[in-house]
Short mmCIF file of C-alpha atoms in Angstrom, two decimals:
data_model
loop_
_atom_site.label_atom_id
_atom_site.label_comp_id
_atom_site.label_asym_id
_atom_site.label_seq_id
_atom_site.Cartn_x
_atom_site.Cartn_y
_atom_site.Cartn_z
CA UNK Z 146 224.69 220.25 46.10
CA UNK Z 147 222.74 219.01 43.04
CA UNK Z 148 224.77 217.69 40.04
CA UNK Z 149 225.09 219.41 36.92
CA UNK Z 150 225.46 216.01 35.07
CA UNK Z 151 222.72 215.41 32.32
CA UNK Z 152 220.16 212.25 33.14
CA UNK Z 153 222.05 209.05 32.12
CA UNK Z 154 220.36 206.22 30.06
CA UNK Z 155 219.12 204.32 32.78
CA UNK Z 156 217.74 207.47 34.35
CA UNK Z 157 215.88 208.50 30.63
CA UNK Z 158 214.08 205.28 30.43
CA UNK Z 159 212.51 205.30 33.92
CA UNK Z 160 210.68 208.65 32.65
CA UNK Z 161 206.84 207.96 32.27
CA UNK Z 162 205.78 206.89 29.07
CA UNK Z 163 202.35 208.07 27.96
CA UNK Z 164 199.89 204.99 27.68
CA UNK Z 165 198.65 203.85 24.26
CA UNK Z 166 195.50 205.22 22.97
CA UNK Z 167 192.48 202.68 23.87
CA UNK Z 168 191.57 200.01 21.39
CA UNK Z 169 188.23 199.67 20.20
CA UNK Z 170 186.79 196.38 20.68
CA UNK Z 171 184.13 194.83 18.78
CA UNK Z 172 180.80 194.03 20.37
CA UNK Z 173 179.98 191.70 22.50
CA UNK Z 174 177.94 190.29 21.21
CA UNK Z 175 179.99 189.38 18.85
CA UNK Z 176 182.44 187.83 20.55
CA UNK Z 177 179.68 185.51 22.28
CA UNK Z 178 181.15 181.90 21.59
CA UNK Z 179 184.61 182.85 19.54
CA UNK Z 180 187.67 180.99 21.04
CA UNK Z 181 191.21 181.91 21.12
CA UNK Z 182 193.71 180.13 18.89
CA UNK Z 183 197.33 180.23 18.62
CA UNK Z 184 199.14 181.65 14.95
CA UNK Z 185 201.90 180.12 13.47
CA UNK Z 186 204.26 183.13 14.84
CA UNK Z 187 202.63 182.43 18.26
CA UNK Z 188 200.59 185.57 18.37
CA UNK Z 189 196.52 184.67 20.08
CA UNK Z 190 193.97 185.73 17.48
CA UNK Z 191 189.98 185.28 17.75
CA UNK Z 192 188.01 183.16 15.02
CA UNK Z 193 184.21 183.40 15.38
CA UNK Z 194 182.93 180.18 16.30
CA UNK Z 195 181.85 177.52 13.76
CA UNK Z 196 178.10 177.49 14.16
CA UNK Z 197 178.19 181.09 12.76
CA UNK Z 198 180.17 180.10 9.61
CA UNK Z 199 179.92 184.14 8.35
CA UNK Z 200 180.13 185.56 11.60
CA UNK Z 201 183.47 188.78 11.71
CA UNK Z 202 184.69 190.65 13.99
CA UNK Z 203 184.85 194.64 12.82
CA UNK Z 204 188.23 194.75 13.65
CA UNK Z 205 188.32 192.06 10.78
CA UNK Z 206 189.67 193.65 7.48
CA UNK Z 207 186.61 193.87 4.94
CA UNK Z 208 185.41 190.44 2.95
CA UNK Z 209 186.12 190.50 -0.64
CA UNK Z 210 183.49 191.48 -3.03
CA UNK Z 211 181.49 188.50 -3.87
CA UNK Z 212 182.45 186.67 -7.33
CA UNK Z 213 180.55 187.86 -10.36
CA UNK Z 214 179.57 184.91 -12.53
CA UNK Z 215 179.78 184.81 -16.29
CA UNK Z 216 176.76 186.26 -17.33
CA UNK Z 217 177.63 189.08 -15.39
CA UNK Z 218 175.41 188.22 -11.81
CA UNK Z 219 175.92 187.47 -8.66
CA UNK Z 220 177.56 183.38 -8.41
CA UNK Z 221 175.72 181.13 -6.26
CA UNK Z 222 178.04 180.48 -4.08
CA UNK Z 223 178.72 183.91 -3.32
CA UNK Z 224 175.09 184.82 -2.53
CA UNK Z 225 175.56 181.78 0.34
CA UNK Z 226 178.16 183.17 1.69
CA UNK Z 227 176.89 186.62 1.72
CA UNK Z 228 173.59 185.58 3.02
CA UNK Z 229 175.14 182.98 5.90
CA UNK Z 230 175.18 183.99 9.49
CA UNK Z 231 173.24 184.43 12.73
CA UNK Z 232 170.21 186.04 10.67
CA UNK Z 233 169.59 183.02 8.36
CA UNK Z 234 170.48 180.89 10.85
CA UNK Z 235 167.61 182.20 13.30
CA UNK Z 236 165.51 182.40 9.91
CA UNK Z 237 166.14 178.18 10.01
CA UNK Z 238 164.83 178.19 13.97
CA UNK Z 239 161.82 179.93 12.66
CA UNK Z 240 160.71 178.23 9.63
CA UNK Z 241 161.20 174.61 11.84
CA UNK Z 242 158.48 176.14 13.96
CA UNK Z 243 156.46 176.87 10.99
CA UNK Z 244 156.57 173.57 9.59
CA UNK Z 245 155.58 172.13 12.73
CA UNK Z 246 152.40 174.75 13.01
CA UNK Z 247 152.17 173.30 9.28
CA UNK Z 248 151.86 170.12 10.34
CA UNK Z 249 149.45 170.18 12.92
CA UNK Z 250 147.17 172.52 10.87
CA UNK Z 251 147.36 169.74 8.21
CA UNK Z 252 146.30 167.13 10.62
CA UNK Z 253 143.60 169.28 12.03
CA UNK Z 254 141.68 170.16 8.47
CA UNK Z 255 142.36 166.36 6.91
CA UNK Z 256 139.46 165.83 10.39
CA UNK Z 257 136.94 167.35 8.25
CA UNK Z 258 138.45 167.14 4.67
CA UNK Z 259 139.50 164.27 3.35
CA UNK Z 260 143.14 164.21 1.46
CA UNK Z 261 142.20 164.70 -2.26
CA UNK Z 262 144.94 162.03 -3.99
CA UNK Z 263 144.10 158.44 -4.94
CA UNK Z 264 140.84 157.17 -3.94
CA UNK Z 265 139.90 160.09 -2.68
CA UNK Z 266 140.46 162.65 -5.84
CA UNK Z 267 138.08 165.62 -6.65
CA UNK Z 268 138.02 167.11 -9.56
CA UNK Z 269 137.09 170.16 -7.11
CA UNK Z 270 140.67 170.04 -6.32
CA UNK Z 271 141.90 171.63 -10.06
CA UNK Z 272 142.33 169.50 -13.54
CA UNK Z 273 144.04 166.43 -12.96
CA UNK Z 274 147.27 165.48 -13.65
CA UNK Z 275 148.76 162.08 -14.74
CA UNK Z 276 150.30 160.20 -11.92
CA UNK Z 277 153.71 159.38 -12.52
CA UNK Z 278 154.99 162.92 -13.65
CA UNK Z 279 152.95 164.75 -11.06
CA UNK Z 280 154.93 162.75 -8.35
CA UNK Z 281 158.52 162.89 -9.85
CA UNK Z 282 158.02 166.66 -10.00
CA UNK Z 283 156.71 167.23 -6.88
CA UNK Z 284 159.20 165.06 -5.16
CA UNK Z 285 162.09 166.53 -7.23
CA UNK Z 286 162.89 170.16 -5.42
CA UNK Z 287 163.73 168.07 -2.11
CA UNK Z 288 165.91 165.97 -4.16
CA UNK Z 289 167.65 169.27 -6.11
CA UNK Z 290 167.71 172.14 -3.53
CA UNK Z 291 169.64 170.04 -0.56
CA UNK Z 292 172.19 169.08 -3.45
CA UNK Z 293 172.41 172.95 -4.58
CA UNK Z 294 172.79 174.71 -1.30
CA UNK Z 295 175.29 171.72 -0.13
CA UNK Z 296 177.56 172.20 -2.94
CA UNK Z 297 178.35 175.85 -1.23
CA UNK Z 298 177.78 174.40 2.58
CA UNK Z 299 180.70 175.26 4.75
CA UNK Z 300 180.33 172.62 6.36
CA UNK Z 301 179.35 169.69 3.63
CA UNK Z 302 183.00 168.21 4.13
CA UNK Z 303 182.70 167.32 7.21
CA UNK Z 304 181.86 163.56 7.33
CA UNK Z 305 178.89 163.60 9.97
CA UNK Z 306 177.48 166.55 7.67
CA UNK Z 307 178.02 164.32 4.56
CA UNK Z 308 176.18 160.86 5.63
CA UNK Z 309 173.46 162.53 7.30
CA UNK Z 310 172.13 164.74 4.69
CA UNK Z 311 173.17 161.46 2.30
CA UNK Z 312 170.46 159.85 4.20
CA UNK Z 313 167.95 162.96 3.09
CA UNK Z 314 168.85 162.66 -0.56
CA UNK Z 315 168.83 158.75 -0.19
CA UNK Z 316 165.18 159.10 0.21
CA UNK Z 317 163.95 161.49 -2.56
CA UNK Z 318 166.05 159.79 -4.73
CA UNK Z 319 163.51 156.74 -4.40
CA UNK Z 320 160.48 158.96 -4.23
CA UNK Z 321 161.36 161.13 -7.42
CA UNK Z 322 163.59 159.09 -9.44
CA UNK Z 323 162.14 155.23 -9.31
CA UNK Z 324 158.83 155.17 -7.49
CA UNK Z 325 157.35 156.94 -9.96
CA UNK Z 326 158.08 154.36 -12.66
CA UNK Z 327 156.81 151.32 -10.21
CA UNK Z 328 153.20 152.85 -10.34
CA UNK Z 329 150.81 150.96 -11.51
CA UNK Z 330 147.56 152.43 -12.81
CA UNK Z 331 148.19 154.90 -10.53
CA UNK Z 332 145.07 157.84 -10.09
CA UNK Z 333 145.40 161.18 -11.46
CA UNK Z 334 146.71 163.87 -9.08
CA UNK Z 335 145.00 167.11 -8.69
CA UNK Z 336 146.61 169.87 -9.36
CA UNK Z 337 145.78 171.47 -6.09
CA UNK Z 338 147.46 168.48 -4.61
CA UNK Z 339 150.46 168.68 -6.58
CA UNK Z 340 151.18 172.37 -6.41
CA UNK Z 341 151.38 171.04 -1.84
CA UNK Z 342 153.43 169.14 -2.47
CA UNK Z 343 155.78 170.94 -4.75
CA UNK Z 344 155.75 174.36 -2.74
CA UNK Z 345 156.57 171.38 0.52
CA UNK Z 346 159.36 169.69 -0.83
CA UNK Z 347 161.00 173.20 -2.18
CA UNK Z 348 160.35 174.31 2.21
CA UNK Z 349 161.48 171.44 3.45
CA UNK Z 350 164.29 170.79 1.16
CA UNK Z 351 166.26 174.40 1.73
CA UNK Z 352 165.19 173.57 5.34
CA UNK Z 353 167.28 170.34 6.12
CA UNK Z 354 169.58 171.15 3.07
CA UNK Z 355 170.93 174.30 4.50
CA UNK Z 356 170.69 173.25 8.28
CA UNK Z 357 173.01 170.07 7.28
CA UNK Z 358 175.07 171.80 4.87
CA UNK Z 359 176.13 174.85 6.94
CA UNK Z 360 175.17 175.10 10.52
CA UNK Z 361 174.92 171.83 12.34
CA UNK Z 362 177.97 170.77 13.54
CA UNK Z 363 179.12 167.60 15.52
CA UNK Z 364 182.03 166.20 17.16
CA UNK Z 365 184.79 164.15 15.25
CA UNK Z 366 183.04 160.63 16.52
CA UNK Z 367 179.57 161.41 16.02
CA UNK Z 368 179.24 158.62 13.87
CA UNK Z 369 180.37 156.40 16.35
CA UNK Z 370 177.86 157.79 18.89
CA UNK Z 371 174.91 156.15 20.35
CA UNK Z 372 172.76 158.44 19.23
CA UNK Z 373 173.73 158.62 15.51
CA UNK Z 374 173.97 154.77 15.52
CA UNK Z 375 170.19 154.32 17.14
CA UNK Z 376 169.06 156.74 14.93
CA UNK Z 377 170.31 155.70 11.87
CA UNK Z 378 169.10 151.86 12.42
CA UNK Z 379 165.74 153.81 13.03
CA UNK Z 380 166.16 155.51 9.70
CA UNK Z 381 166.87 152.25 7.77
CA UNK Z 382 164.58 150.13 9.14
CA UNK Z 383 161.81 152.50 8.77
CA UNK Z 384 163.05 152.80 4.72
CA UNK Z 385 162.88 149.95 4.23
CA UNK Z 386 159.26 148.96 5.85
CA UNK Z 387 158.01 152.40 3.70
CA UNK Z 388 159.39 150.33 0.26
CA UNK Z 389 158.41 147.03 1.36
CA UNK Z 390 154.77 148.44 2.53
CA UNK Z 391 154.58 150.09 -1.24
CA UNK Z 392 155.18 146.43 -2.84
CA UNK Z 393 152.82 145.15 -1.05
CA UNK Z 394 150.44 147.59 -1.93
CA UNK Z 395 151.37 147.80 -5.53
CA UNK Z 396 150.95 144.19 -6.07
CA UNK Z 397 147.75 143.25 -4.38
CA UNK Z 398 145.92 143.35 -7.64
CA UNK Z 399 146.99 140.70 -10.29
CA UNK Z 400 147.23 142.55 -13.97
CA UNK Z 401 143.47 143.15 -15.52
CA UNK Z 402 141.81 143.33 -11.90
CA UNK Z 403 140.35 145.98 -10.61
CA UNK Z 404 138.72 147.11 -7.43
CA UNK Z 405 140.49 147.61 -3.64
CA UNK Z 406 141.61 144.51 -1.37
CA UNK Z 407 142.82 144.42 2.05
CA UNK Z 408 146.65 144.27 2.45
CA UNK Z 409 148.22 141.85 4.25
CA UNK Z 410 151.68 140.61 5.05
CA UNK Z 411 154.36 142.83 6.58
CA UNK Z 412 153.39 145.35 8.65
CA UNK Z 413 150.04 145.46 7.07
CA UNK Z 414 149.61 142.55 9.76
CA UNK Z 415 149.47 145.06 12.61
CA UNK Z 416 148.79 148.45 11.19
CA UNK Z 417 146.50 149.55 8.30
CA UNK Z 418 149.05 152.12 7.40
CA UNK Z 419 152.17 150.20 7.11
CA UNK Z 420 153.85 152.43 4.82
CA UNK Z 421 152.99 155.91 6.80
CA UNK Z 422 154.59 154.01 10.14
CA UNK Z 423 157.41 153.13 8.03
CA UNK Z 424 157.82 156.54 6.91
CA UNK Z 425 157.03 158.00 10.32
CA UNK Z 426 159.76 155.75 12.27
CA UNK Z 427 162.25 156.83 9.20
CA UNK Z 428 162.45 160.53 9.97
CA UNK Z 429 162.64 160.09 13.62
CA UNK Z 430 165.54 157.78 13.35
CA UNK Z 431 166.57 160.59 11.40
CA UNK Z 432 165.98 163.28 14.05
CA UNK Z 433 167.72 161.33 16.12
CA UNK Z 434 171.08 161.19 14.45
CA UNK Z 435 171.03 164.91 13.41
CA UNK Z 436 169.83 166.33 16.74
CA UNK Z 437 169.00 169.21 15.04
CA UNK Z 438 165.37 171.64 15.34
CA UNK Z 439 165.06 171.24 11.98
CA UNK Z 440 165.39 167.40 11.31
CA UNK Z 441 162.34 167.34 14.53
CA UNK Z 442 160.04 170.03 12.87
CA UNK Z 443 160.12 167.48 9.75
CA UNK Z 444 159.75 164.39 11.98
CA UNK Z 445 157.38 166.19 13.89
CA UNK Z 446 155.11 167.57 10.44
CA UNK Z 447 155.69 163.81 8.83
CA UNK Z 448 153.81 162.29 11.93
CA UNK Z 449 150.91 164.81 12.24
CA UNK Z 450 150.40 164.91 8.22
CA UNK Z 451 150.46 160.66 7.61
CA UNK Z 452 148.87 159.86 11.07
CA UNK Z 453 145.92 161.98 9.70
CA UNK Z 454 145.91 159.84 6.23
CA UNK Z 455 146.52 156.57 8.19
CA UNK Z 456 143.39 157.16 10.22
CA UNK Z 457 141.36 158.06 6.94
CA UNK Z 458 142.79 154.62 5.42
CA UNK Z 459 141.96 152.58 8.69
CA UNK Z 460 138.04 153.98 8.69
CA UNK Z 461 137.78 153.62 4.63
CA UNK Z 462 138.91 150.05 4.73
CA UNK Z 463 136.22 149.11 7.62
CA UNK Z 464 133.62 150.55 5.89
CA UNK Z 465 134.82 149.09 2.70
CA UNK Z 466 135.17 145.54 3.81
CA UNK Z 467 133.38 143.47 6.45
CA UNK Z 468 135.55 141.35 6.91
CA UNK Z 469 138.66 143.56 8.15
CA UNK Z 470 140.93 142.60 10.74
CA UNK Z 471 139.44 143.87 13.61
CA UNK Z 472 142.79 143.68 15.66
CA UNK Z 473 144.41 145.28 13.18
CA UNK Z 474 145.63 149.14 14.62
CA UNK Z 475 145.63 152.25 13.04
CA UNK Z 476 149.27 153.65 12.55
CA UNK Z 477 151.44 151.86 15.71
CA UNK Z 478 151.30 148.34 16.14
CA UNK Z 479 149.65 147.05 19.22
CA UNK Z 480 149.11 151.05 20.31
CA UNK Z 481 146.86 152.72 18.24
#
């Protein structure tokens, strides 16, 4: 006989429970990459992964509205934040391709048209402009626009980040701030010429600026690595042949002369353009510490561009002077 005794306790909480409803989980495609980390109250959350700084989940609450400055715009910082992500990050890929298509387009005109700066101005090439401001101006936006986008980088603290695009500035520090003063007599620029260089240095400057600033990341002893530490000599030692190679050639006429001579001593030993190889070997020590696509596409561009001028130089000087070293190589010593 069954019992009349209601369910106990124990018997209620055997019943079936109806299952939760289902979650909704983000894409995945947006979960390519994120890694699981532990709260403070032990609970496992997911963080997107660092080399997509603005990458969220949807099931992430909402991101503030971005900080109005005083004038009543948008703050700079803001806009870098609202613009960072996968999107500008492929938009970095892309324009590293196009400055390498840049580069080897360069080379391939300079075949048939020579570079119009120095010896070699046009007035074809626009009204001229005087030397030393045309050159601090035009070397200025790479020094500027890595310094601006940095100071909003996500990842500017870290200390790899730091040196290497310290190294970048390093550079156009010297090119806009004191070669321009060491120039002596220097020709006017043209003001197609300058307007290159200008839109250049404003390309390649966001380029490596916001590459280094936000997106590349490395481990916590990159800068004891091999590969930072070969690169780095590479940078330095191509630096400084690029500054010593300017001396030289800033100094080969006594004050009052006038007229070309050959250079000699330093580099200008082996190569006829000492201060392009310097150059050259500086950006791809460079490449070599960042290990980035973008610090190659310059690298790459810096190699096609100056080997083109070094080869002008090297045929000018032999039909300038008769009696020019021979032995004496185009761009890489004993190579070419």
């Amino acid at each position: 006989m069954r019992s009349s005794t209601p369910p106990t306790a124990t018997t209620a909480a055997a019943a079936p429970v109806a299952p939760p409803p289902p979650r909704r989980w983000p894409r995945p495609s947006a979960l390519i990459g994120a890694r699981r980390r532990v709260g403070m109250n032990g609970g496992a959350r997911l963080s997107p992964p660092r080399s997509f700084v603005s990458l969220r989940l949807r099931s992430a609450p909402p991101a503030p509205p971005p900080t109005m400055a005083a004038g009543g715009g948008e703050g700079p910082c803001a806009f870098w934040r609202r613009v960072s992500g996968a999107e500008e990050r492929r938009l970095l890929e892309l324009q590293a391709y196009g400055l390498v298509a840049l580069g080897a387009g360069a080379a391939l005109l300079l075949r048939f048209v020579p570079m119009p700066y120095g010896r070699y101005s046009s007035p074809r090439f626009g009204c001229p402009l005087p030397a030393r401001p045309a050159w601090a101006l035009q070397e200025l936006p790479a020094l500027l626009v890595p310094l601006g986008v940095a100071a909003c980088g996500a990842a500017a603290s870290r200390w790899p980040n730091r040196v290497l695009l310290g190294c970048f500035v390093l550079h156009y520090v010297h090119r806009a701030l004191i070669f321009p003063f060491l120039i002596r007599q220097g020709k006017p620029t043209p003001f197609f010429t300058f307007l290159l260089a200008l839109l250049f240095c404003i390309y390649n400057g966001y380029l490596q600026g916001r590459s280094l600033s936000n997106y590349a990341e490395y481990p916590s002893g990159w800068l004891k690595d091999p590969c930072f530490i070969t690169g780095f000599i590479g940078w330095l030692v191509g630096m400084a042949i690029n500054i010593h190679s300017d001396h030289i050639l800033r100094n080969l006429r006594k004050p009052g002369e006038t007229g070309y001579k050959i250079p000699r001593g330093g580099m200008f030993e082996y190569v006829s353009g000492a201060n392009f190889f310097g150059e050259i070997l500086e950006w791809f020590g460079f490449a070599l510490a960042c290990c980035t696509i973008e610090s190659l596409a310059f690298a790459l561009c810096t190699l096609f561009i100056l080997g083109s001028r070094a080869k002008q130089h090297h045929q000018w000087y032999l039909e300038k002077f008769e009696d020019y070293p021979k032995d004496r190589k185009i761009l890489i010593p004993f190579v070419y």
